[in-house]
Each structure stands twice: as C-alpha cells, then as structure tokens.
C-alpha cells in the first residue's frame, strides 16, 4: 500500500518514530522512512520525478514468503529426522546395502552388479538399498572426463533409471556426485516413482516389523571422522557418541570395513559398515596412489525381529549370495516354527 509524503511526515511527527508511524499507517517502517527521505531529497534537488513502481516484491511480501519457505523446510526436516518404514512381511528380513555404483564409469563392475541385483530380486524378504553416487555426473571442469568413458551424460541417466527400477531400493542416499545435479536432480524424480526413501547425504529409518522389535538404521554417503587404521572410524564414532542405531552404513571412499560397537550408555549394539564401490578400477585412486582396501561392495544385514539376544538380532554377511542363503534358512525355520505352534 502506498502512502504520500505528507501522510508519512505527519505520522512521524505525531509518533516520534518510524515504527510507531508505520503502525498508525498500516505499513512497514521502511516504507515510512523511504517516503520521508525521498521527499526531503526532492526538495533539496529542485526537481521532482514520479515515484515509479518497483518490479521487486515489497519487503513485507518477501518476509511472508520466507516465513512460508522456512515452515516448509522445518516440516520436511522434522519428517525426515526418523522415517518409519512398515515392513510388511513376518519374520526375518534382510537388506543388501549396495556401494557406490558409478554406473556409467568404464571401471564399474557390471558382472558383479548384475549378479547382486538378481540375488536381491529372487530372494524373499531381501530388500535392496544404496549409499549413493549412482553415476559419475561430472560437472564443471570435471565434465571433460566424459571423454574418458563410453557412456554419454544422457545414457548415464538412462542407466540410473534402469538401476532404480530394478533395485526398488528401501533407501537411496544422494552421494556427492548425485547432489552435483543441484535443483535438476533426476534421481529425486525417479525415486518419487518408488516406495523407498531418498535423501541427499543420508537417511534415518525405523524399520517396524509386524512380528517383533524395531530396527534403526542410519545410512549416509559418509560420516565425519577419518582414521588411516580404520575405514569404519566415522560410522563407529557416530555409534559411540550415543546414536542408538543398530545399523550404520556409508560409502564414498571406495574402501570396505566393518566394526561392531556396543554403546555403554544405552546398551545398543551397532553394526558399522563402510561399503566399497562397484567402481573397481579408478584412475583417480591410481593417480594418488591409494592402497586397495576394497573387500565387499554389497554386504547384507539379516534382521531377526523376534530375537531375544543381541547376537541374533542383526547378522552381517559380506557377500549377497551368502546372506541370501542364511536369510532363506532363517525364514524357513521361522515358518516351520509358526506351523508347529
């Protein structure tokens, strides 16, 4: 709402402050101040021009818009602080935590990837998941590296779409390569067609089984903290610091590690995993002389929600086929026990 210089000056003289004058006139204090200052400057200049409307929104409108944006951001963040996932099968179930795929890279181990996907698809109760970096997604100066691979950028997104449809992930973390896409991230749209949870950098899940206790998972592309002696230092540190998660997974560094941690404050037994990458051959690692610490790229955690012993609640297998074999055994035993009773 516009006000005249006379209205602004009279209100200011009467109230003694821009804030009180603005309340009287029903405008923002900045509007009163700018109107008075413009009138004073016009008097001194000796000429007058019309007060042209601005294409920029009034500050009141901007603030209102920012308030709404903050509210949306807060609601979204609170909803993702811990996502409840209803597991719709009774008895033991498993999660195959896939490492960085880099699907379009010439060094990606496609034979192993296809084998693992087939294992997940044919195993009852085994859910796929991934810790991020689905494609190289080179940007900026790194975009020149597309010349060193067989696939184009468009073909890379085709592979990503195929991968997500095949995996139907329980969770998909946006890794650093993934989030380089910024506001044009196709992975978010692709995951919008899937029932799983997607989150840039990390997700936190509470898996609620119909036949027993909940399992808490903290999956990130990476955890803060490094040690040259322990690849799992980051996720293990998060477990030690009081986070009551049963499974903590991450990737990013293309190395593998596993550590079991008992939190002495809350008694939670945590399984900390750093998952290696499907990208087996890496020119960057060769250039910097990184040692090969790759052991596994798709470990399986088998959860028995009815377990009354922490040693039986979560079991870790470094190979999907071995994990699938144990899960089949555990589910068969569970079904037989239910039949007997």
mmCIF file of C-alpha atoms in Angstrom, residues 31-205:
data_model
loop_
_atom_site.group_PDB
_atom_site.id
_atom_site.type_symbol
_atom_site.label_atom_id
_atom_site.label_comp_id
_atom_site.label_asym_id
_atom_site.label_seq_id
_atom_site.Cartn_x
_atom_site.Cartn_y
_atom_site.Cartn_z
ATOM 1 C CA UNK A 31 8.165 2.399 3.783
ATOM 2 C CA UNK A 32 7.716 5.401 6.083
ATOM 3 C CA UNK A 33 11.451 6.061 6.248
ATOM 4 C CA UNK A 34 11.991 5.847 2.466
ATOM 5 C CA UNK A 35 8.957 8.065 1.724
ATOM 6 C CA UNK A 36 10.172 10.830 4.059
ATOM 7 C CA UNK A 37 13.772 10.644 2.829
ATOM 8 C CA UNK A 38 12.671 10.793 -0.816
ATOM 9 C CA UNK A 39 10.547 13.879 -0.117
ATOM 10 C CA UNK A 40 13.480 15.596 1.617
ATOM 11 C CA UNK A 41 15.851 14.728 -1.242
ATOM 12 C CA UNK A 42 13.358 16.028 -3.832
ATOM 13 C CA UNK A 43 13.093 19.378 -2.021
ATOM 14 C CA UNK A 44 16.882 19.801 -1.980
ATOM 15 C CA UNK A 45 17.318 18.746 -5.629
ATOM 16 C CA UNK A 46 14.983 21.378 -7.025
ATOM 17 C CA UNK A 47 13.137 18.945 -9.290
ATOM 18 C CA UNK A 48 10.602 16.156 -8.849
ATOM 19 C CA UNK A 49 10.065 12.803 -10.592
ATOM 20 C CA UNK A 50 7.182 10.359 -10.225
ATOM 21 C CA UNK A 51 7.517 7.548 -7.687
ATOM 22 C CA UNK A 52 7.818 4.630 -10.109
ATOM 23 C CA UNK A 53 6.628 1.183 -9.012
ATOM 24 C CA UNK A 54 9.299 -1.451 -8.404
ATOM 25 C CA UNK A 55 9.393 -4.887 -10.045
ATOM 26 C CA UNK A 56 10.802 -6.235 -6.774
ATOM 27 C CA UNK A 57 8.248 -7.506 -4.263
ATOM 28 C CA UNK A 58 7.613 -5.328 -1.177
ATOM 29 C CA UNK A 59 9.677 -6.332 1.824
ATOM 30 C CA UNK A 60 6.534 -7.401 3.684
ATOM 31 C CA UNK A 61 5.740 -9.862 0.891
ATOM 32 C CA UNK A 62 9.317 -11.154 0.825
ATOM 33 C CA UNK A 63 9.291 -11.749 4.576
ATOM 34 C CA UNK A 64 5.937 -13.529 4.363
ATOM 35 C CA UNK A 65 7.298 -15.740 1.577
ATOM 36 C CA UNK A 66 10.420 -16.507 3.599
ATOM 37 C CA UNK A 67 8.286 -17.442 6.599
ATOM 38 C CA UNK A 68 6.372 -19.937 4.454
ATOM 39 C CA UNK A 69 9.610 -21.312 2.992
ATOM 40 C CA UNK A 70 11.056 -21.810 6.467
ATOM 41 C CA UNK A 71 7.894 -23.576 7.608
ATOM 42 C CA UNK A 72 8.050 -25.963 4.640
ATOM 43 C CA UNK A 73 11.745 -26.593 5.310
ATOM 44 C CA UNK A 74 11.140 -27.278 9.007
ATOM 45 C CA UNK A 75 8.240 -29.650 8.371
ATOM 46 C CA UNK A 76 10.258 -31.552 5.753
ATOM 47 C CA UNK A 77 13.306 -31.810 8.022
ATOM 48 C CA UNK A 78 11.282 -32.987 11.006
ATOM 49 C CA UNK A 79 9.558 -35.641 8.887
ATOM 50 C CA UNK A 80 12.954 -36.950 7.768
ATOM 51 C CA UNK A 81 14.631 -36.921 11.184
ATOM 52 C CA UNK A 82 13.413 -40.511 11.576
ATOM 53 C CA UNK A 83 11.308 -42.155 8.873
ATOM 54 C CA UNK A 84 9.055 -45.002 9.969
ATOM 55 C CA UNK A 85 9.078 -47.852 7.457
ATOM 56 C CA UNK A 86 6.443 -50.552 7.841
ATOM 57 C CA UNK A 87 7.927 -53.942 6.955
ATOM 58 C CA UNK A 88 5.038 -55.918 5.502
ATOM 59 C CA UNK A 89 6.429 -59.427 5.885
ATOM 60 C CA UNK A 90 6.563 -61.541 9.037
ATOM 61 C CA UNK A 91 9.775 -62.979 10.382
ATOM 62 C CA UNK A 92 13.407 -62.349 9.421
ATOM 63 C CA UNK A 93 14.239 -59.982 6.573
ATOM 64 C CA UNK A 94 17.422 -58.631 5.043
ATOM 65 C CA UNK A 95 18.891 -55.512 3.468
ATOM 66 C CA UNK A 96 21.548 -55.519 0.755
ATOM 67 C CA UNK A 97 23.473 -52.260 1.213
ATOM 68 C CA UNK A 98 24.989 -51.515 -2.199
ATOM 69 C CA UNK A 99 28.090 -49.372 -2.517
ATOM 70 C CA UNK A 100 28.824 -46.527 -4.954
ATOM 71 C CA UNK A 101 27.726 -47.835 -8.392
ATOM 72 C CA UNK A 102 29.131 -45.154 -10.769
ATOM 73 C CA UNK A 103 27.127 -46.995 -13.416
ATOM 74 C CA UNK A 104 28.448 -45.030 -16.392
ATOM 75 C CA UNK A 105 32.113 -45.432 -15.480
ATOM 76 C CA UNK A 106 34.242 -47.825 -17.529
ATOM 77 C CA UNK A 107 35.633 -49.201 -14.265
ATOM 78 C CA UNK A 108 32.230 -50.226 -12.862
ATOM 79 C CA UNK A 109 31.993 -53.968 -12.162
ATOM 80 C CA UNK A 110 28.828 -54.702 -14.122
ATOM 81 C CA UNK A 111 29.068 -58.523 -13.853
ATOM 82 C CA UNK A 112 29.048 -58.254 -10.046
ATOM 83 C CA UNK A 113 26.293 -55.629 -10.074
ATOM 84 C CA UNK A 114 24.001 -57.760 -12.239
ATOM 85 C CA UNK A 115 24.684 -60.816 -10.087
ATOM 86 C CA UNK A 116 23.799 -58.927 -6.910
ATOM 87 C CA UNK A 117 20.633 -57.429 -8.407
ATOM 88 C CA UNK A 118 19.458 -60.884 -9.465
ATOM 89 C CA UNK A 119 20.167 -62.239 -5.979
ATOM 90 C CA UNK A 120 18.110 -59.466 -4.371
ATOM 91 C CA UNK A 121 15.186 -59.893 -6.770
ATOM 92 C CA UNK A 122 14.871 -63.656 -6.300
ATOM 93 C CA UNK A 123 15.286 -63.755 -2.501
ATOM 94 C CA UNK A 124 12.119 -63.445 -0.431
ATOM 95 C CA UNK A 125 12.413 -60.781 2.257
ATOM 96 C CA UNK A 126 15.656 -59.264 0.912
ATOM 97 C CA UNK A 127 15.442 -55.519 0.204
ATOM 98 C CA UNK A 128 17.921 -53.580 -1.901
ATOM 99 C CA UNK A 129 19.446 -50.253 -0.850
ATOM 100 C CA UNK A 130 22.260 -47.971 -1.962
ATOM 101 C CA UNK A 131 24.573 -45.457 -0.277
ATOM 102 C CA UNK A 132 24.941 -43.135 -3.274
ATOM 103 C CA UNK A 133 26.915 -41.973 -6.313
ATOM 104 C CA UNK A 134 24.701 -43.759 -8.805
ATOM 105 C CA UNK A 135 26.517 -42.129 -11.744
ATOM 106 C CA UNK A 136 29.659 -40.051 -12.228
ATOM 107 C CA UNK A 137 27.540 -36.960 -13.004
ATOM 108 C CA UNK A 138 30.605 -34.901 -13.910
ATOM 109 C CA UNK A 139 30.106 -31.121 -13.684
ATOM 110 C CA UNK A 140 32.200 -28.002 -14.269
ATOM 111 C CA UNK A 141 35.777 -28.756 -15.274
ATOM 112 C CA UNK A 142 35.206 -32.422 -14.413
ATOM 113 C CA UNK A 143 32.744 -32.642 -17.318
ATOM 114 C CA UNK A 144 35.786 -33.097 -19.548
ATOM 115 C CA UNK A 145 36.088 -36.590 -18.047
ATOM 116 C CA UNK A 146 33.072 -37.712 -20.075
ATOM 117 C CA UNK A 147 35.594 -38.035 -22.916
ATOM 118 C CA UNK A 148 37.239 -40.889 -20.980
ATOM 119 C CA UNK A 149 34.126 -43.064 -20.720
ATOM 120 C CA UNK A 150 31.975 -44.919 -23.222
ATOM 121 C CA UNK A 151 28.646 -43.537 -21.995
ATOM 122 C CA UNK A 152 27.249 -40.060 -22.560
ATOM 123 C CA UNK A 153 25.542 -37.984 -19.886
ATOM 124 C CA UNK A 154 22.107 -38.843 -21.294
ATOM 125 C CA UNK A 155 22.968 -42.540 -21.361
ATOM 126 C CA UNK A 156 24.116 -42.301 -17.742
ATOM 127 C CA UNK A 157 20.664 -41.115 -16.658
ATOM 128 C CA UNK A 158 19.130 -43.984 -18.640
ATOM 129 C CA UNK A 159 21.281 -46.396 -16.652
ATOM 130 C CA UNK A 160 20.313 -44.692 -13.387
ATOM 131 C CA UNK A 161 16.599 -45.013 -14.168
ATOM 132 C CA UNK A 162 17.015 -48.686 -15.075
ATOM 133 C CA UNK A 163 19.024 -49.338 -11.900
ATOM 134 C CA UNK A 164 16.450 -47.767 -9.585
ATOM 135 C CA UNK A 165 13.592 -49.657 -11.223
ATOM 136 C CA UNK A 166 15.480 -52.951 -10.924
ATOM 137 C CA UNK A 167 16.609 -52.358 -7.339
ATOM 138 C CA UNK A 168 13.373 -50.840 -5.949
ATOM 139 C CA UNK A 169 15.506 -49.569 -3.056
ATOM 140 C CA UNK A 170 14.375 -49.452 0.539
ATOM 141 C CA UNK A 171 16.596 -46.373 0.730
ATOM 142 C CA UNK A 172 18.733 -44.443 -1.735
ATOM 143 C CA UNK A 173 21.238 -41.899 -0.443
ATOM 144 C CA UNK A 174 22.232 -38.966 -2.632
ATOM 145 C CA UNK A 175 26.035 -39.039 -2.745
ATOM 146 C CA UNK A 176 28.312 -36.121 -3.556
ATOM 147 C CA UNK A 177 28.275 -36.980 -7.276
ATOM 148 C CA UNK A 178 24.471 -37.228 -7.204
ATOM 149 C CA UNK A 179 23.840 -33.884 -5.489
ATOM 150 C CA UNK A 180 26.071 -32.094 -8.003
ATOM 151 C CA UNK A 181 22.915 -32.065 -10.138
ATOM 152 C CA UNK A 182 21.500 -29.414 -7.776
ATOM 153 C CA UNK A 183 17.878 -28.486 -8.335
ATOM 154 C CA UNK A 184 17.795 -30.535 -11.557
ATOM 155 C CA UNK A 185 18.408 -33.860 -9.791
ATOM 156 C CA UNK A 186 16.631 -36.597 -11.814
ATOM 157 C CA UNK A 187 17.214 -39.133 -9.028
ATOM 158 C CA UNK A 188 14.653 -37.395 -6.818
ATOM 159 C CA UNK A 189 12.089 -37.655 -9.607
ATOM 160 C CA UNK A 190 12.971 -41.310 -10.228
ATOM 161 C CA UNK A 191 12.653 -42.163 -6.543
ATOM 162 C CA UNK A 192 9.326 -40.339 -6.497
ATOM 163 C CA UNK A 193 8.002 -43.262 -8.550
ATOM 164 C CA UNK A 194 9.313 -45.757 -5.969
ATOM 165 C CA UNK A 195 8.109 -46.621 -2.436
ATOM 166 C CA UNK A 196 11.570 -46.233 -0.884
ATOM 167 C CA UNK A 197 13.148 -43.301 0.972
ATOM 168 C CA UNK A 198 15.564 -40.926 -0.769
ATOM 169 C CA UNK A 199 17.674 -38.326 0.981
ATOM 170 C CA UNK A 200 20.656 -36.206 -0.007
ATOM 171 C CA UNK A 201 23.688 -37.193 2.064
ATOM 172 C CA UNK A 202 21.768 -39.550 4.372
ATOM 173 C CA UNK A 203 18.552 -41.108 5.664
ATOM 174 C CA UNK A 204 17.437 -42.363 9.073
ATOM 175 C CA UNK A 205 14.949 -45.205 9.182
#
